[in-house]
XYZ file of C-alpha atoms in Angstrom:
709
model
C 131.815 -173.582 2.254
C 133.680 -176.566 3.692
C 136.778 -178.492 2.737
C 135.876 -181.219 0.305
C 135.889 -184.578 2.036
C 136.344 -187.963 0.417
C 132.774 -189.121 0.053
C 131.485 -185.696 -0.888
C 134.234 -184.642 -3.293
C 132.624 -185.825 -6.490
C 129.114 -184.943 -5.369
C 130.008 -181.423 -4.221
C 132.332 -179.796 -6.720
C 130.762 -181.488 -9.730
C 127.262 -180.706 -8.480
C 128.164 -177.015 -8.567
C 128.184 -177.325 -12.367
C 124.481 -178.215 -12.482
C 122.021 -175.425 -13.365
C 119.757 -174.216 -10.575
C 116.000 -174.398 -10.974
C 114.657 -171.719 -13.296
C 118.081 -170.726 -14.633
C 117.068 -171.096 -18.299
C 119.177 -172.356 -21.184
C 122.985 -172.366 -20.955
C 124.854 -169.417 -22.464
C 128.444 -170.439 -21.839
C 131.169 -171.205 -19.340
C 134.837 -170.419 -18.903
C 137.188 -171.835 -16.288
C 140.813 -171.378 -15.272
C 143.117 -174.035 -13.852
C 146.793 -174.830 -13.347
C 146.888 -178.571 -14.013
C 144.214 -180.017 -16.245
C 142.515 -183.273 -17.235
C 140.241 -182.698 -20.210
C 138.153 -185.794 -19.408
C 136.927 -184.246 -16.149
C 135.800 -181.111 -17.950
C 134.393 -182.805 -21.057
C 132.753 -185.881 -19.558
C 131.632 -184.569 -16.165
C 131.571 -180.757 -15.903
C 130.153 -179.894 -19.334
C 127.310 -182.464 -19.329
C 126.172 -181.177 -15.950
C 126.429 -177.544 -17.034
C 124.487 -178.275 -20.235
C 122.042 -180.459 -18.280
C 122.776 -183.436 -20.543
C 122.864 -186.797 -18.842
C 123.274 -190.229 -20.389
C 120.231 -192.425 -19.939
C 121.447 -195.941 -18.995
C 118.789 -197.358 -21.325
C 120.207 -195.482 -24.287
C 122.844 -197.361 -26.230
C 123.074 -194.921 -29.129
C 124.667 -191.524 -29.763
C 121.769 -189.461 -28.411
C 123.610 -187.893 -25.412
C 126.590 -187.066 -27.625
C 124.310 -185.514 -30.244
C 122.625 -183.332 -27.637
C 125.925 -182.270 -26.066
C 127.447 -181.443 -29.445
C 124.344 -179.515 -30.455
C 124.351 -177.464 -27.247
C 128.074 -176.748 -27.588
C 127.324 -175.323 -31.029
C 125.036 -172.781 -29.359
C 127.021 -172.090 -26.195
C 130.599 -171.084 -25.446
C 132.987 -173.261 -23.436
C 136.674 -172.630 -22.803
C 139.399 -173.432 -20.288
C 142.371 -171.191 -19.470
C 145.282 -173.493 -18.593
C 148.883 -172.815 -17.680
C 150.767 -173.499 -20.887
C 152.856 -176.233 -19.214
C 149.702 -178.341 -18.807
C 147.709 -177.350 -21.909
C 148.636 -180.243 -24.217
C 145.365 -182.099 -23.729
C 143.291 -183.932 -26.319
C 139.760 -182.569 -26.392
C 136.626 -182.107 -28.425
C 137.033 -179.235 -30.872
C 133.601 -177.960 -29.824
C 135.300 -176.177 -26.899
C 138.607 -174.330 -26.546
C 141.812 -174.836 -24.585
C 143.569 -171.503 -24.059
C 147.199 -171.843 -22.906
C 148.299 -169.023 -20.591
C 151.998 -168.163 -20.467
C 153.028 -166.110 -17.430
C 156.665 -165.005 -17.617
C 158.468 -166.334 -14.501
C 155.122 -167.311 -13.006
C 152.142 -169.613 -13.447
C 148.470 -169.424 -14.330
C 147.408 -170.834 -10.984
C 143.880 -169.462 -10.466
C 140.900 -171.797 -10.185
C 137.810 -169.788 -11.039
C 134.838 -170.969 -13.095
C 132.155 -168.693 -14.525
C 128.960 -170.543 -15.481
C 126.245 -168.550 -17.238
C 122.652 -169.469 -17.939
C 119.919 -167.141 -19.211
C 118.741 -166.115 -15.751
C 121.578 -167.145 -13.490
C 125.355 -166.821 -13.197
C 127.502 -168.837 -10.833
C 131.110 -168.121 -9.890
C 133.058 -171.009 -8.380
C 136.197 -169.986 -6.484
C 138.188 -172.984 -5.300
C 141.555 -174.527 -4.580
C 140.799 -177.475 -6.872
C 142.353 -177.885 -10.293
C 140.217 -179.308 -13.095
C 141.741 -182.736 -12.593
C 140.753 -186.146 -11.286
C 142.635 -185.458 -8.047
C 141.147 -182.006 -7.589
C 137.546 -183.041 -8.146
C 137.550 -186.537 -6.650
C 140.373 -187.217 -4.189
C 141.977 -184.179 -2.555
C 140.726 -182.252 0.440
C 139.813 -178.952 -1.214
C 137.856 -175.810 -0.436
C 135.324 -174.137 -2.738
C 132.693 -171.396 -2.653
C 129.935 -170.706 -5.188
C 128.684 -167.133 -5.637
C 125.165 -167.073 -7.063
C 123.947 -164.077 -9.069
C 120.544 -163.623 -10.716
C 118.571 -160.630 -12.036
C 117.159 -159.921 -8.554
C 119.633 -161.526 -6.132
C 123.363 -161.710 -5.524
C 126.149 -159.242 -6.212
C 126.567 -158.579 -9.926
C 129.800 -156.711 -9.168
C 131.410 -160.089 -8.515
C 130.557 -161.124 -12.080
C 131.925 -157.875 -13.511
C 135.190 -158.259 -11.566
C 135.540 -161.917 -12.584
C 135.032 -161.004 -16.246
C 137.723 -158.328 -15.919
C 140.140 -160.836 -14.399
C 139.444 -163.515 -17.032
C 139.783 -160.916 -19.777
C 143.160 -160.021 -18.250
C 144.223 -163.686 -18.407
C 143.404 -163.782 -22.115
C 146.111 -161.194 -22.634
C 148.686 -163.826 -21.623
C 147.602 -166.315 -24.296
C 150.464 -166.425 -26.836
C 149.407 -164.954 -30.175
C 146.139 -163.749 -28.618
C 145.532 -161.007 -31.181
C 145.596 -163.566 -34.025
C 143.533 -166.396 -32.536
C 139.857 -167.158 -33.056
C 139.817 -168.908 -29.663
C 140.652 -165.681 -27.832
C 138.100 -163.755 -29.887
C 135.406 -166.271 -28.918
C 136.335 -165.969 -25.243
C 136.294 -162.174 -25.324
C 132.919 -162.164 -27.086
C 131.526 -164.421 -24.365
C 132.813 -162.185 -21.562
C 131.442 -159.146 -23.376
C 128.078 -160.887 -23.568
C 128.120 -161.569 -19.810
C 128.895 -157.909 -19.100
C 125.900 -156.953 -21.220
C 123.668 -159.588 -19.574
C 124.212 -158.339 -16.011
C 124.174 -154.654 -16.929
C 120.509 -154.181 -16.053
C 120.381 -156.675 -13.191
C 119.592 -155.276 -9.764
C 122.287 -154.050 -7.419
C 123.721 -156.294 -4.732
C 121.867 -157.205 -1.595
C 124.221 -157.927 1.298
C 123.538 -160.284 4.167
C 123.547 -158.318 7.400
C 127.061 -158.242 8.817
C 128.575 -160.294 5.958
C 130.736 -158.968 3.135
C 132.443 -160.934 0.374
C 135.205 -159.631 -1.877
C 137.058 -161.218 -4.771
C 140.832 -160.999 -4.390
C 142.796 -161.428 -7.617
C 146.535 -161.231 -8.190
C 148.224 -161.192 -11.571
C 151.244 -159.620 -13.252
C 150.678 -156.652 -15.500
C 150.513 -157.011 -19.261
C 153.041 -154.749 -20.930
C 152.391 -155.610 -24.571
C 151.524 -152.898 -27.050
C 148.180 -154.533 -27.851
C 146.973 -154.741 -24.269
C 148.823 -152.105 -22.297
C 148.425 -151.723 -18.553
C 145.302 -153.101 -16.860
C 144.352 -150.666 -14.092
C 141.392 -152.869 -13.064
C 143.771 -155.517 -11.671
C 144.953 -154.633 -8.146
C 148.750 -154.730 -8.029
C 148.847 -155.317 -4.275
C 149.470 -158.746 -2.791
C 146.567 -160.928 -1.681
C 147.522 -160.253 1.952
C 147.534 -156.482 1.437
C 144.159 -156.590 -0.301
C 142.636 -158.805 2.407
C 143.971 -156.716 5.302
C 142.805 -153.512 3.602
C 139.278 -154.910 3.309
C 139.332 -156.044 6.931
C 140.478 -152.621 8.130
C 137.254 -151.179 6.705
C 135.439 -153.105 9.456
C 137.788 -152.578 12.399
C 141.393 -152.760 13.530
C 144.136 -154.864 11.976
C 143.881 -158.563 12.856
C 145.409 -159.873 16.069
C 145.174 -163.546 15.103
C 145.877 -165.302 11.810
C 145.628 -168.957 10.808
C 147.321 -170.289 7.691
C 146.697 -173.640 5.997
C 148.663 -174.395 2.849
C 150.124 -177.551 1.322
C 153.114 -175.638 -0.098
C 155.485 -172.916 1.115
C 158.626 -171.153 -0.093
C 161.766 -173.050 0.862
C 164.419 -171.327 2.955
C 167.054 -169.340 1.102
C 170.740 -169.608 1.900
C 171.017 -165.830 1.665
C 168.058 -164.999 3.895
C 166.413 -167.208 6.539
C 163.330 -164.976 6.577
C 160.115 -166.327 5.110
C 158.851 -163.314 3.161
C 155.235 -164.508 3.032
C 155.149 -164.879 6.838
C 156.962 -161.563 7.282
C 154.418 -159.764 5.071
C 151.558 -161.161 7.135
C 153.224 -160.296 10.453
C 153.916 -156.738 9.355
C 150.256 -156.286 8.412
C 148.855 -157.417 11.765
C 147.955 -155.322 14.796
C 151.091 -154.000 16.486
C 149.464 -152.758 19.685
C 147.907 -155.965 20.960
C 149.115 -159.483 21.636
C 149.284 -161.335 18.334
C 149.073 -165.014 17.478
C 149.936 -166.862 14.278
C 148.854 -170.466 13.669
C 150.477 -172.213 10.695
C 149.133 -175.590 9.530
C 151.690 -177.571 7.530
C 151.906 -181.004 5.862
C 153.416 -183.763 7.963
C 155.062 -186.997 6.847
C 152.795 -189.877 7.876
C 155.766 -192.081 8.837
C 157.278 -189.592 11.290
C 157.071 -190.094 15.039
C 155.150 -187.955 17.473
C 158.369 -187.176 19.396
C 160.115 -185.809 16.291
C 157.578 -185.194 13.513
C 158.884 -184.611 10.005
C 157.191 -181.504 8.673
C 157.086 -180.903 4.911
C 157.707 -177.194 5.387
C 160.668 -174.790 5.869
C 161.977 -173.929 9.336
C 161.585 -170.194 8.584
C 157.838 -170.578 9.234
C 158.794 -170.971 12.886
C 161.734 -168.584 13.102
C 160.312 -165.603 11.186
C 157.336 -164.790 13.525
C 159.714 -164.735 16.510
C 161.385 -161.650 15.067
C 158.043 -159.864 15.356
C 157.488 -160.904 18.999
C 154.546 -163.003 17.866
C 153.262 -166.188 19.422
C 153.426 -168.953 16.840
C 151.655 -172.318 16.896
C 152.439 -175.092 14.396
C 149.732 -177.635 13.553
C 149.632 -180.657 11.276
C 147.338 -180.643 8.275
C 145.042 -183.673 8.503
C 145.962 -186.738 6.473
C 142.431 -188.108 6.815
C 139.121 -186.490 5.952
C 136.196 -186.269 8.371
C 135.109 -189.794 7.439
C 138.501 -191.281 8.242
C 139.602 -191.726 4.645
C 143.132 -190.852 3.561
C 143.118 -187.777 1.322
C 145.886 -185.348 0.368
C 145.335 -181.821 1.680
C 145.234 -179.279 -1.163
C 143.044 -176.513 0.299
C 144.482 -173.007 0.767
C 143.012 -170.974 3.626
C 143.899 -167.851 5.598
C 141.821 -166.762 8.589
C 142.110 -163.230 10.012
C 140.495 -162.279 13.318
C 140.134 -159.274 15.580
C 137.622 -158.166 18.183
C 135.635 -156.523 15.384
C 135.375 -159.269 12.759
C 136.217 -162.765 11.626
C 137.501 -163.172 8.050
C 138.453 -166.064 5.814
C 140.384 -165.994 2.535
C 140.071 -169.159 0.422
C 141.019 -169.964 -3.140
C 144.042 -170.862 -5.206
C 146.882 -169.024 -3.405
C 149.471 -171.152 -1.653
C 151.294 -169.372 1.160
C 154.192 -168.475 -1.130
C 155.488 -165.223 -2.557
C 154.324 -166.125 -6.070
C 150.974 -167.415 -4.806
C 150.237 -164.324 -2.725
C 151.612 -161.894 -5.306
C 154.245 -160.471 -2.946
C 157.037 -160.030 -5.453
C 157.268 -159.227 -9.149
C 157.366 -162.919 -10.119
C 153.759 -163.533 -9.262
C 151.200 -166.086 -10.381
C 147.681 -165.353 -11.494
C 145.493 -166.305 -8.537
C 141.821 -166.038 -7.573
C 140.535 -165.958 -3.991
C 137.417 -165.002 -2.070
C 137.498 -163.035 1.168
C 134.487 -163.360 3.491
C 134.266 -160.903 6.386
C 131.700 -161.326 9.167
C 131.278 -158.549 11.688
C 131.379 -159.584 15.337
C 128.331 -158.426 17.271
C 126.955 -159.527 20.653
C 125.208 -162.921 20.499
C 125.910 -163.306 16.761
C 126.506 -166.857 15.559
C 127.750 -165.898 12.117
C 131.489 -165.655 12.969
C 131.291 -169.245 14.122
C 130.359 -170.317 10.598
C 133.807 -169.344 9.322
C 135.562 -170.968 12.261
C 133.611 -174.199 11.663
C 135.226 -174.520 8.241
C 138.493 -175.546 9.870
C 138.866 -179.251 10.631
C 140.445 -180.542 13.821
C 144.236 -180.357 13.610
C 146.898 -181.712 15.957
C 149.297 -179.160 17.426
C 153.011 -179.900 17.268
C 153.997 -179.842 20.931
C 157.666 -178.930 20.387
C 158.088 -177.485 16.881
C 161.722 -176.525 17.546
C 162.549 -180.231 17.874
C 160.704 -181.198 14.687
C 162.434 -182.206 11.485
C 161.723 -179.354 9.083
C 162.362 -181.062 5.730
C 161.318 -178.198 3.450
C 158.417 -177.910 1.018
C 157.681 -179.600 -2.279
C 156.566 -176.234 -3.692
C 158.218 -176.876 -7.079
C 155.609 -179.558 -7.798
C 152.680 -177.231 -7.167
C 154.176 -174.184 -8.798
C 155.027 -176.166 -11.922
C 158.738 -175.443 -11.819
C 159.794 -179.088 -12.071
C 160.183 -181.115 -15.266
C 160.130 -177.998 -17.423
C 162.024 -179.927 -20.098
C 158.778 -181.760 -20.846
C 156.829 -178.526 -21.305
C 156.309 -177.488 -24.893
C 158.720 -174.651 -25.780
C 157.167 -171.200 -26.003
C 158.040 -170.978 -29.697
C 155.144 -173.302 -30.553
C 152.427 -170.679 -30.188
C 149.181 -172.197 -31.510
C 147.848 -175.042 -33.657
C 144.499 -174.438 -35.362
C 142.402 -176.821 -37.438
C 140.501 -175.434 -40.409
C 137.433 -177.597 -41.017
C 135.234 -177.725 -44.100
C 135.869 -179.073 -47.583
C 139.454 -177.766 -47.752
C 140.899 -179.012 -44.477
C 144.224 -177.821 -43.085
C 146.229 -177.220 -39.925
C 147.610 -173.723 -39.352
C 150.677 -173.581 -37.105
C 151.783 -170.361 -35.447
C 155.449 -170.060 -34.418
C 157.650 -167.646 -32.492
C 161.074 -168.199 -34.033
C 162.930 -166.534 -31.153
C 161.796 -169.241 -28.718
C 162.024 -172.338 -30.915
C 164.593 -175.101 -30.304
C 167.321 -175.490 -32.905
C 165.884 -178.776 -34.135
C 162.353 -180.049 -33.773
C 159.683 -182.141 -35.462
C 155.892 -182.368 -35.363
C 154.002 -185.652 -35.656
C 150.607 -187.160 -34.977
C 150.631 -188.950 -31.591
C 149.301 -192.172 -33.139
C 151.743 -192.016 -36.088
C 155.164 -191.373 -34.527
C 157.066 -192.288 -37.703
C 155.178 -189.849 -39.932
C 156.570 -186.318 -39.712
C 154.131 -183.520 -40.520
C 156.769 -180.794 -40.315
C 160.300 -180.434 -38.986
C 162.711 -177.559 -38.458
C 164.659 -178.193 -41.671
C 161.528 -178.252 -43.861
C 160.167 -175.182 -42.074
C 163.421 -173.306 -42.721
C 163.393 -174.269 -46.411
C 159.840 -172.940 -46.732
C 160.905 -169.548 -45.426
C 160.549 -169.976 -41.637
C 157.209 -168.202 -41.725
C 155.465 -167.302 -38.487
C 152.309 -168.908 -39.869
C 152.548 -172.232 -41.712
C 149.575 -174.069 -43.225
C 149.624 -177.849 -43.709
C 147.100 -179.719 -45.823
C 145.005 -182.172 -43.809
C 143.473 -185.012 -45.830
C 141.871 -187.281 -43.172
C 138.194 -186.702 -42.461
C 138.750 -186.888 -38.703
C 140.260 -183.699 -37.253
C 143.430 -183.880 -35.134
C 142.961 -183.586 -31.365
C 146.624 -182.964 -30.468
C 150.016 -182.877 -32.144
C 153.228 -184.399 -30.806
C 156.257 -182.075 -30.716
C 159.779 -183.477 -30.264
C 163.060 -181.649 -29.735
C 166.458 -182.473 -28.262
C 165.369 -182.178 -24.626
C 162.000 -183.859 -24.740
C 158.578 -184.486 -26.217
C 155.272 -182.787 -25.449
C 151.697 -182.572 -26.717
C 150.468 -179.487 -28.564
C 146.752 -178.814 -28.126
C 144.722 -178.185 -31.290
C 141.722 -175.844 -31.458
C 139.363 -175.166 -34.362
C 139.113 -171.952 -36.364
C 135.364 -172.190 -37.022
C 133.366 -174.792 -35.049
C 130.403 -174.360 -37.438
C 132.320 -176.251 -40.139
C 132.945 -179.329 -38.006
C 131.235 -182.488 -39.180
C 128.182 -183.761 -37.341
C 128.734 -186.548 -34.787
C 126.420 -188.780 -36.847
C 125.929 -189.575 -40.543
C 123.173 -187.197 -41.584
C 123.341 -188.327 -45.203
C 121.574 -191.535 -44.177
C 118.634 -189.591 -42.745
C 115.582 -188.542 -44.768
C 114.656 -184.873 -45.022
C 111.459 -185.491 -43.012
C 113.403 -187.126 -40.183
C 115.985 -184.370 -40.227
C 113.181 -181.779 -40.090
C 111.899 -183.464 -36.926
C 115.311 -183.245 -35.284
C 115.850 -179.614 -36.324
C 112.416 -178.617 -34.999
C 112.829 -180.480 -31.715
C 113.768 -178.609 -28.570
C 115.819 -181.662 -27.602
C 117.419 -183.159 -30.728
C 119.251 -185.742 -28.614
C 115.996 -187.322 -27.468
C 114.539 -186.973 -30.955
C 117.575 -188.722 -32.404
C 117.184 -191.544 -29.867
C 113.578 -192.044 -31.005
C 114.703 -191.904 -34.622
C 117.216 -194.695 -34.065
C 114.464 -196.818 -32.532
C 111.906 -196.075 -35.232
C 113.376 -194.369 -38.347
C 110.099 -194.668 -40.269
C 107.992 -192.839 -37.650
C 109.292 -189.288 -37.114
C 107.501 -187.475 -34.311
C 107.545 -184.268 -32.352
C 107.607 -183.964 -28.566
C 103.810 -183.973 -28.202
C 103.693 -187.476 -29.676
C 106.455 -189.020 -27.551
C 104.101 -190.176 -24.794
C 101.326 -191.375 -27.135
C 103.028 -194.249 -28.914
C 101.419 -197.660 -28.545
C 103.439 -200.890 -28.738
C 103.113 -202.345 -32.220
C 102.338 -205.827 -31.005
C 99.316 -204.517 -29.033
C 97.961 -202.363 -31.847
C 95.101 -204.126 -33.740
C 95.798 -201.892 -36.751
C 99.527 -202.543 -36.788
C 99.358 -203.926 -40.321
C 97.842 -200.706 -41.603
C 100.735 -198.229 -41.911
C 99.044 -194.864 -41.684
C 102.367 -193.099 -42.094
C 102.446 -194.172 -45.735
C 99.430 -192.019 -46.589
C 99.874 -188.566 -48.109
C 97.371 -186.997 -45.698
C 99.243 -188.302 -42.645
C 102.556 -187.022 -43.937
C 101.107 -183.557 -44.624
C 99.526 -183.307 -41.169
C 102.714 -184.521 -39.511
C 104.858 -182.085 -41.462
C 102.530 -179.215 -40.530
C 102.944 -180.014 -36.834
C 106.711 -180.216 -37.135
C 106.978 -176.992 -39.139
C 104.854 -175.249 -36.526
C 107.269 -176.461 -33.844
C 110.181 -175.202 -35.943
C 108.620 -171.738 -36.263
C 108.136 -171.560 -32.488
C 111.752 -172.611 -31.964
C 113.054 -169.882 -34.289
C 110.862 -167.252 -32.636
C 112.193 -167.903 -29.133
C 114.844 -165.534 -27.728
C 118.433 -166.246 -28.717
C 121.004 -165.414 -26.090
C 123.921 -164.935 -28.422
C 124.619 -164.524 -32.142
C 126.491 -167.816 -31.854
C 123.287 -169.600 -30.830
C 121.347 -168.113 -33.737
C 124.131 -168.937 -36.167
C 124.137 -172.544 -34.955
C 120.388 -172.776 -35.508
C 120.834 -171.526 -39.051
C 124.080 -173.213 -40.101
C 124.795 -175.968 -37.543
C 124.653 -179.666 -38.338
C 121.043 -179.624 -37.074
C 120.399 -176.242 -38.690
C 118.164 -174.735 -41.359
C 120.779 -174.592 -44.118
C 121.665 -178.326 -44.160
C 117.981 -179.173 -43.757
C 117.085 -177.142 -46.844
C 119.871 -178.839 -48.800
C 118.510 -182.244 -47.775
C 115.033 -181.341 -49.065
C 116.617 -179.993 -52.247
C 118.532 -183.249 -52.770
C 115.298 -185.233 -52.447
C 113.507 -182.810 -54.753
C 116.020 -183.272 -57.581
C 116.840 -186.929 -57.124
C 118.589 -188.495 -60.157
C 117.749 -185.557 -62.405
C 113.988 -185.796 -61.847
C 111.751 -183.497 -59.820
C 109.916 -184.909 -56.796
C 106.870 -182.651 -56.565
C 106.016 -183.570 -52.960
C 109.590 -182.831 -51.838
C 109.514 -179.501 -53.707
C 106.264 -178.550 -51.960
C 107.806 -179.522 -48.622
C 110.768 -177.252 -49.403
C 108.335 -174.444 -50.263
C 106.521 -175.033 -46.947
C 109.845 -174.711 -45.148
C 110.562 -171.360 -46.832
C 107.065 -170.108 -45.961
C 107.614 -170.933 -42.307
C 111.004 -169.203 -42.359
C 109.424 -166.060 -43.812
C 106.735 -166.047 -41.073
C 109.109 -165.999 -38.096
C 108.428 -163.132 -35.662
C 111.253 -162.896 -33.180
C 110.429 -162.601 -29.460
C 112.682 -160.297 -27.486
C 113.701 -160.968 -23.893
C 115.931 -159.287 -21.323
C 119.529 -160.334 -21.850
C 118.861 -161.875 -25.285
C 119.932 -160.386 -28.604
C 117.608 -157.607 -29.764
C 115.148 -157.750 -32.627
C 117.304 -155.509 -34.790
C 120.375 -157.713 -34.343
C 118.304 -160.849 -34.946
C 116.864 -159.519 -38.185
C 120.270 -158.302 -39.365
C 121.403 -161.934 -39.273
C 118.190 -163.832 -39.969
C 116.637 -161.941 -42.870
C 119.752 -161.929 -45.099
C 120.107 -165.637 -44.361
C 116.535 -166.416 -45.500
C 116.900 -164.213 -48.580
C 120.189 -165.813 -49.623
C 118.912 -169.311 -48.906
C 115.829 -168.793 -51.088
C 117.901 -167.333 -53.925
C 120.402 -170.196 -53.863
C 117.677 -172.837 -53.796
C 115.831 -171.088 -56.596
C 118.877 -171.110 -58.895
C 119.060 -174.896 -58.669
C 115.305 -175.491 -58.956
C 114.976 -173.295 -62.070
C 117.528 -175.464 -63.847
C 114.787 -178.139 -63.852
C 111.830 -175.872 -64.635
C 110.986 -177.969 -67.688
C 110.057 -180.873 -65.407
C 107.796 -178.785 -63.144
C 104.142 -178.014 -63.862
C 103.160 -174.393 -64.426
C 100.993 -174.221 -61.288
C 103.703 -175.657 -59.053
C 106.333 -173.388 -60.613
C 104.177 -170.293 -60.092
C 103.624 -171.272 -56.473
C 107.348 -171.823 -55.981
C 108.186 -168.421 -57.514
C 105.713 -166.691 -55.205
C 107.308 -168.324 -52.162
C 110.812 -167.289 -53.253
C 109.666 -163.689 -53.837
C 108.075 -163.709 -50.397
C 111.434 -164.611 -48.836
C 113.213 -161.845 -50.735
C 110.951 -159.114 -49.347
């Protein structure tokens, strides 16, 4: 729990996305951020979370195939302030724009879930290149498993993230929000039977969330979200362990600027009023300092009210400079947000996303959504634990004469997202959704009350081709929901929206990810090769082997037994051309497929992907069917292989596990799928019954009947 330094930035925050040992398969992840770079999430966070790494010796699509396959089975979504949500991204995961009226979605919390482990990351870092690689940040990971950790943290985080979903425009109509809610519901169910929390002696940790209330008819009031400010919540928790704090230390890169009407800094005043009034009190405020200023008259990037307000409360105030260099001497912007509270009874530290502003701390009605973690360590004789929190703070230089300093004010508008609002997409452009499949289209959702008078929508790479404009939309009836035909095979990643005051990107999500095309051309792959990939526990590796040797499909047990062809004395004898070899190989692969289908599935989405995904049972069966009825003739061997596949499907006995979907739910999805698949295949095969021998046809009919029962 230390500020992120230069050399450790990429290796610390990104490493928190890796699964711990024994965590099991990934279930899903959801993160919130203010500013956002999709490349960081897609190319660095997700591969680590999914445990997919690119092998430098692989020059094919294998890592992409494995990542895409895992994203079919797992959930991934990012909640972004709507001003920063216009990012191009893979349609396998969702961007959810959050619109806070007169505020910002400013929290930085990530929930990563594997079968046997859940990790919560509370940090000051946005999901951006700067946040994860360059800034000085602070982050804490809370680890929860079936026997360790505090599952209440997971429950509270799910409640907060569910609350954020209520601020997604058009949330009741969007498949993206439904997917996110289903994932959070699944996490609630997963931790339900996990053991209760086990606290470290003398240490308590509490999540501190702030957010405005939702007053829509669909959501109503959320009593689970504490309406108090972050300071009030933190002080209240501290008072459970002793008196009010006598010393506080603030470190923030941004503050509220002084008002002409009132010179009082309300954030500082709120903190002062909450501190102990009977003892001598001290407030230390660490502020940004201009690097070019002199030591005699430093230029502080903060308002003068930080100095004047504590004096009204008879409080000693010390001003320090936030470090421009990290511990290794490298220049790094300070972006961490920290508040230390101390008394004779405890030492506490609040870290997270909240700047020391009214909106950041949730002091007034115009509040941001924020996520913080409060750690309280009880002070006991000879205890070293309080020193751990104090060691988090780096060395900072005190301003010797703060009254003589040049207080230049704060650049808070940059952090709070209040600048350049003309380049933010207007709120009237609610959602853009891509419908995949044979009949492709883009569905646009509008809010007419918040649309500009004139606007147009284009593809970013085709600025002269208008997809829709305000005049055409009006002529078509100005419908809230407008559907546009989409003829290209490649789906759109973003749309470009232009209006009188600016231009912005409009993020596109997908209605049904199952209908997205595979990242490779499966129509060039034989049914036997596709069977090998479907049966493999790691299709990415299997695909890599396929690209190296398309004529030699293999399962995992054979991967370490291959002999180089130029050292094999029998290399000219191709055993894989024999019928016996093909039958034995297919038997091994089908056995692996049965084992794969019998393993626990951790969500209906994962099971659905295994049945319908691009490496799923349904497309595999269609590939065998295509080879069976090639050019109007019947390939008997391919028909028998298809029958073998149906037999294996009918033999699957699902294995239940704690946290996975139950046997009843599995069978309610799986059995109708097998029955329908067999019936559909049978209709096509019977059209060619005249070309099939009686014995083979009888065998085929018996297999189909077996699948129907």
